JSON list of C-alpha atoms in Angstrom, two decimals:
[
{"chain": "A", "resi": 20, "resn": "MET", "atom": "CA", "xyz": [51.10, 123.43, 120.99]},
{"chain": "A", "resi": 21, "resn": "GLU", "atom": "CA", "xyz": [54.22, 123.72, 118.97]},
{"chain": "A", "resi": 22, "resn": "GLU", "atom": "CA", "xyz": [53.49, 120.60, 117.06]},
{"chain": "A", "resi": 23, "resn": "ILE", "atom": "CA", "xyz": [49.98, 121.96, 116.17]},
{"chain": "A", "resi": 24, "resn": "ILE", "atom": "CA", "xyz": [51.46, 125.32, 114.93]},
{"chain": "A", "resi": 25, "resn": "ILE", "atom": "CA", "xyz": [54.04, 123.56, 112.75]},
{"chain": "A", "resi": 26, "resn": "PHE", "atom": "CA", "xyz": [51.51, 121.19, 111.26]},
{"chain": "A", "resi": 27, "resn": "ASN", "atom": "CA", "xyz": [49.07, 124.01, 110.55]},
{"chain": "A", "resi": 28, "resn": "GLU", "atom": "CA", "xyz": [51.74, 126.07, 108.88]},
{"chain": "A", "resi": 29, "resn": "CYS", "atom": "CA", "xyz": [53.13, 123.16, 106.94]},
{"chain": "A", "resi": 30, "resn": "PHE", "atom": "CA", "xyz": [49.69, 122.72, 105.22]},
{"chain": "A", "resi": 31, "resn": "ASN", "atom": "CA", "xyz": [49.34, 126.44, 104.84]},
{"chain": "A", "resi": 32, "resn": "ALA", "atom": "CA", "xyz": [52.02, 126.78, 102.08]},
{"chain": "A", "resi": 33, "resn": "ASP", "atom": "CA", "xyz": [49.32, 127.98, 99.69]},
{"chain": "A", "resi": 34, "resn": "GLY", "atom": "CA", "xyz": [48.52, 130.95, 102.00]},
{"chain": "A", "resi": 35, "resn": "LYS", "atom": "CA", "xyz": [44.80, 130.44, 102.07]},
{"chain": "A", "resi": 36, "resn": "HIS", "atom": "CA", "xyz": [44.42, 130.60, 105.88]},
{"chain": "A", "resi": 37, "resn": "ILE", "atom": "CA", "xyz": [45.57, 132.58, 108.82]},
{"chain": "A", "resi": 38, "resn": "HIS", "atom": "CA", "xyz": [46.05, 130.54, 112.04]},
{"chain": "A", "resi": 39, "resn": "LEU", "atom": "CA", "xyz": [45.99, 132.83, 115.19]},
{"chain": "A", "resi": 40, "resn": "TYR", "atom": "CA", "xyz": [46.86, 131.49, 118.50]},
{"chain": "A", "resi": 41, "resn": "ARG", "atom": "CA", "xyz": [46.14, 133.31, 121.94]},
{"chain": "A", "resi": 42, "resn": "ASN", "atom": "CA", "xyz": [48.66, 133.22, 124.74]},
{"chain": "A", "resi": 43, "resn": "GLY", "atom": "CA", "xyz": [46.57, 132.78, 127.99]},
{"chain": "A", "resi": 44, "resn": "GLU", "atom": "CA", "xyz": [49.34, 134.21, 130.16]},
{"chain": "A", "resi": 45, "resn": "THR", "atom": "CA", "xyz": [49.80, 137.40, 128.20]},
{"chain": "A", "resi": 46, "resn": "ASN", "atom": "CA", "xyz": [46.40, 137.68, 126.48]},
{"chain": "A", "resi": 47, "resn": "VAL", "atom": "CA", "xyz": [48.11, 138.50, 123.09]},
{"chain": "A", "resi": 48, "resn": "TRP", "atom": "CA", "xyz": [47.60, 136.70, 119.81]},
{"chain": "A", "resi": 49, "resn": "ALA", "atom": "CA", "xyz": [50.37, 135.25, 117.56]},
{"chain": "A", "resi": 50, "resn": "ALA", "atom": "CA", "xyz": [50.54, 134.12, 113.98]},
{"chain": "A", "resi": 51, "resn": "TYR", "atom": "CA", "xyz": [53.46, 131.97, 112.66]},
{"chain": "A", "resi": 52, "resn": "GLY", "atom": "CA", "xyz": [55.02, 131.15, 109.28]},
{"chain": "A", "resi": 53, "resn": "TYR", "atom": "CA", "xyz": [52.73, 131.82, 106.34]},
{"chain": "A", "resi": 54, "resn": "SER", "atom": "CA", "xyz": [49.96, 133.08, 108.73]},
{"chain": "A", "resi": 55, "resn": "ALA", "atom": "CA", "xyz": [52.48, 135.63, 109.92]},
{"chain": "A", "resi": 56, "resn": "TYR", "atom": "CA", "xyz": [53.41, 136.78, 106.55]},
{"chain": "A", "resi": 57, "resn": "LYS", "atom": "CA", "xyz": [49.64, 137.30, 105.60]},
{"chain": "A", "resi": 58, "resn": "VAL", "atom": "CA", "xyz": [48.95, 139.28, 108.77]},
{"chain": "A", "resi": 59, "resn": "ALA", "atom": "CA", "xyz": [52.08, 141.51, 108.18]},
{"chain": "A", "resi": 60, "resn": "ALA", "atom": "CA", "xyz": [51.04, 142.14, 104.54]},
{"chain": "A", "resi": 61, "resn": "MET", "atom": "CA", "xyz": [47.45, 143.30, 105.56]},
{"chain": "A", "resi": 62, "resn": "GLU", "atom": "CA", "xyz": [46.92, 146.99, 105.88]},
{"chain": "A", "resi": 63, "resn": "CYS", "atom": "CA", "xyz": [46.37, 147.70, 109.49]},
{"chain": "A", "resi": 64, "resn": "ARG", "atom": "CA", "xyz": [45.25, 151.07, 110.69]},
{"chain": "A", "resi": 65, "resn": "ASP", "atom": "CA", "xyz": [47.91, 153.37, 111.80]},
{"chain": "A", "resi": 66, "resn": "ASP", "atom": "CA", "xyz": [46.87, 153.12, 115.47]},
{"chain": "A", "resi": 67, "resn": "ILE", "atom": "CA", "xyz": [47.11, 149.36, 115.53]},
{"chain": "A", "resi": 68, "resn": "SER", "atom": "CA", "xyz": [50.48, 148.02, 115.83]},
{"chain": "A", "resi": 69, "resn": "ILE", "atom": "CA", "xyz": [52.01, 144.62, 115.38]},
{"chain": "A", "resi": 70, "resn": "ILE", "atom": "CA", "xyz": [55.35, 143.03, 116.40]},
{"chain": "A", "resi": 71, "resn": "LYS", "atom": "CA", "xyz": [57.25, 141.18, 113.73]},
{"chain": "A", "resi": 72, "resn": "SER", "atom": "CA", "xyz": [60.12, 138.85, 114.87]},
{"chain": "A", "resi": 73, "resn": "TYR", "atom": "CA", "xyz": [61.43, 135.31, 114.30]},
{"chain": "A", "resi": 74, "resn": "SER", "atom": "CA", "xyz": [60.72, 132.39, 116.71]},
{"chain": "A", "resi": 75, "resn": "LEU", "atom": "CA", "xyz": [63.97, 130.43, 117.39]},
{"chain": "A", "resi": 76, "resn": "LYS", "atom": "CA", "xyz": [61.99, 127.68, 119.10]},
{"chain": "A", "resi": 77, "resn": "LEU", "atom": "CA", "xyz": [59.68, 127.12, 116.07]},
{"chain": "A", "resi": 78, "resn": "LEU", "atom": "CA", "xyz": [62.24, 128.32, 113.43]},
{"chain": "A", "resi": 79, "resn": "MET", "atom": "CA", "xyz": [59.55, 130.42, 111.68]},
{"chain": "A", "resi": 80, "resn": "PRO", "atom": "CA", "xyz": [58.68, 134.11, 111.65]},
{"chain": "A", "resi": 81, "resn": "VAL", "atom": "CA", "xyz": [56.17, 135.16, 114.31]},
{"chain": "A", "resi": 82, "resn": "VAL", "atom": "CA", "xyz": [53.82, 138.29, 114.31]},
{"chain": "A", "resi": 83, "resn": "ILE", "atom": "CA", "xyz": [52.35, 139.33, 117.73]},
{"chain": "A", "resi": 84, "resn": "LEU", "atom": "CA", "xyz": [49.08, 141.03, 117.83]},
{"chain": "A", "resi": 85, "resn": "GLY", "atom": "CA", "xyz": [47.30, 142.81, 120.71]},
{"chain": "A", "resi": 86, "resn": "ASN", "atom": "CA", "xyz": [43.67, 142.60, 121.10]},
{"chain": "A", "resi": 87, "resn": "GLU", "atom": "CA", "xyz": [42.86, 145.58, 118.61]},
{"chain": "A", "resi": 88, "resn": "ALA", "atom": "CA", "xyz": [45.00, 144.38, 115.86]},
{"chain": "A", "resi": 89, "resn": "HIS", "atom": "CA", "xyz": [43.65, 140.87, 116.31]},
{"chain": "A", "resi": 90, "resn": "GLY", "atom": "CA", "xyz": [39.98, 142.24, 116.29]},
{"chain": "A", "resi": 91, "resn": "HIS", "atom": "CA", "xyz": [40.94, 144.23, 113.08]},
{"chain": "A", "resi": 92, "resn": "ILE", "atom": "CA", "xyz": [42.50, 141.21, 111.21]},
{"chain": "A", "resi": 93, "resn": "VAL", "atom": "CA", "xyz": [39.41, 139.03, 112.06]},
{"chain": "A", "resi": 94, "resn": "THR", "atom": "CA", "xyz": [37.18, 141.70, 110.48]},
{"chain": "A", "resi": 95, "resn": "LEU", "atom": "CA", "xyz": [39.06, 141.41, 107.30]},
{"chain": "A", "resi": 96, "resn": "CYS", "atom": "CA", "xyz": [38.64, 137.62, 106.88]},
{"chain": "A", "resi": 97, "resn": "HIS", "atom": "CA", "xyz": [36.02, 134.92, 107.04]},
{"chain": "A", "resi": 98, "resn": "LYS", "atom": "CA", "xyz": [36.13, 132.89, 110.33]},
{"chain": "A", "resi": 99, "resn": "GLU", "atom": "CA", "xyz": [36.16, 129.24, 109.68]},
{"chain": "A", "resi": 100, "resn": "GLU", "atom": "CA", "xyz": [36.87, 127.91, 113.14]},
{"chain": "A", "resi": 101, "resn": "GLN", "atom": "CA", "xyz": [37.12, 129.46, 116.65]},
{"chain": "A", "resi": 102, "resn": "THR", "atom": "CA", "xyz": [38.00, 128.43, 120.19]},
{"chain": "A", "resi": 103, "resn": "PRO", "atom": "CA", "xyz": [38.87, 130.76, 123.05]},
{"chain": "A", "resi": 104, "resn": "ASP", "atom": "CA", "xyz": [42.67, 130.30, 122.14]},
{"chain": "A", "resi": 105, "resn": "TYR", "atom": "CA", "xyz": [42.72, 129.61, 118.36]},
{"chain": "A", "resi": 106, "resn": "ILE", "atom": "CA", "xyz": [41.07, 131.18, 115.26]},
{"chain": "A", "resi": 107, "resn": "ARG", "atom": "CA", "xyz": [41.33, 129.77, 111.64]},
{"chain": "A", "resi": 108, "resn": "LEU", "atom": "CA", "xyz": [40.53, 132.50, 109.05]},
{"chain": "A", "resi": 109, "resn": "SER", "atom": "CA", "xyz": [40.17, 132.17, 105.28]},
{"chain": "A", "resi": 110, "resn": "VAL", "atom": "CA", "xyz": [42.17, 134.84, 103.49]},
{"chain": "A", "resi": 111, "resn": "PRO", "atom": "CA", "xyz": [40.48, 136.93, 100.80]},
{"chain": "A", "resi": 112, "resn": "GLU", "atom": "CA", "xyz": [41.36, 136.08, 97.18]},
{"chain": "A", "resi": 113, "resn": "THR", "atom": "CA", "xyz": [42.81, 139.48, 96.72]},
{"chain": "A", "resi": 114, "resn": "LEU", "atom": "CA", "xyz": [45.47, 139.02, 99.20]},
{"chain": "A", "resi": 115, "resn": "SER", "atom": "CA", "xyz": [47.89, 136.76, 97.27]},
{"chain": "A", "resi": 116, "resn": "VAL", "atom": "CA", "xyz": [51.15, 135.32, 98.56]},
{"chain": "A", "resi": 117, "resn": "GLY", "atom": "CA", "xyz": [54.13, 134.11, 96.44]},
{"chain": "A", "resi": 118, "resn": "ILE", "atom": "CA", "xyz": [56.64, 131.78, 97.65]},
{"chain": "A", "resi": 119, "resn": "ASN", "atom": "CA", "xyz": [59.46, 134.10, 96.74]},
{"chain": "A", "resi": 120, "resn": "GLY", "atom": "CA", "xyz": [57.73, 136.89, 98.74]},
{"chain": "A", "resi": 121, "resn": "TYR", "atom": "CA", "xyz": [57.32, 134.69, 101.88]},
{"chain": "A", "resi": 122, "resn": "ARG", "atom": "CA", "xyz": [60.91, 133.30, 101.52]},
{"chain": "A", "resi": 123, "resn": "ASP", "atom": "CA", "xyz": [62.36, 136.81, 101.19]},
{"chain": "A", "resi": 124, "resn": "TRP", "atom": "CA", "xyz": [60.37, 138.12, 104.17]},
{"chain": "A", "resi": 125, "resn": "ALA", "atom": "CA", "xyz": [61.22, 135.19, 106.29]},
{"chain": "A", "resi": 126, "resn": "ARG", "atom": "CA", "xyz": [64.88, 135.69, 105.72]},
{"chain": "A", "resi": 127, "resn": "LYS", "atom": "CA", "xyz": [64.69, 139.34, 106.76]},
{"chain": "A", "resi": 128, "resn": "MET", "atom": "CA", "xyz": [62.80, 138.13, 110.00]},
{"chain": "A", "resi": 129, "resn": "ARG", "atom": "CA", "xyz": [65.58, 135.52, 110.65]},
{"chain": "A", "resi": 130, "resn": "LYS", "atom": "CA", "xyz": [68.44, 138.04, 110.81]},
{"chain": "A", "resi": 131, "resn": "PRO", "atom": "CA", "xyz": [69.79, 139.01, 114.37]},
{"chain": "A", "resi": 132, "resn": "LEU", "atom": "CA", "xyz": [68.59, 142.16, 115.70]},
{"chain": "A", "resi": 133, "resn": "TYR", "atom": "CA", "xyz": [71.92, 143.36, 117.26]}
]
């Protein structure tokens, strides 16, 4: 699975997609790299929370979404592909991403939390 995530995010540097992955054991969704940045940049409702962190295993930012946050993000985008454990969404044109914005955000996520 890690190889697929890295591959998808390497080809997502233009920020045109959000790749979401479901963890079968915990039943939560995760986005990594540029996908995580896009999810974090979207305006979520106040009652929907996301967890932003950094994956030491994959060496990129990660955003964890519960089912409500996942459902909200999916309604904001166009679904291009879906399986029970994966969704690829196309991001609306109005939600732009710059390389500097992502780089700065990723650096903040990488800092230790202690």
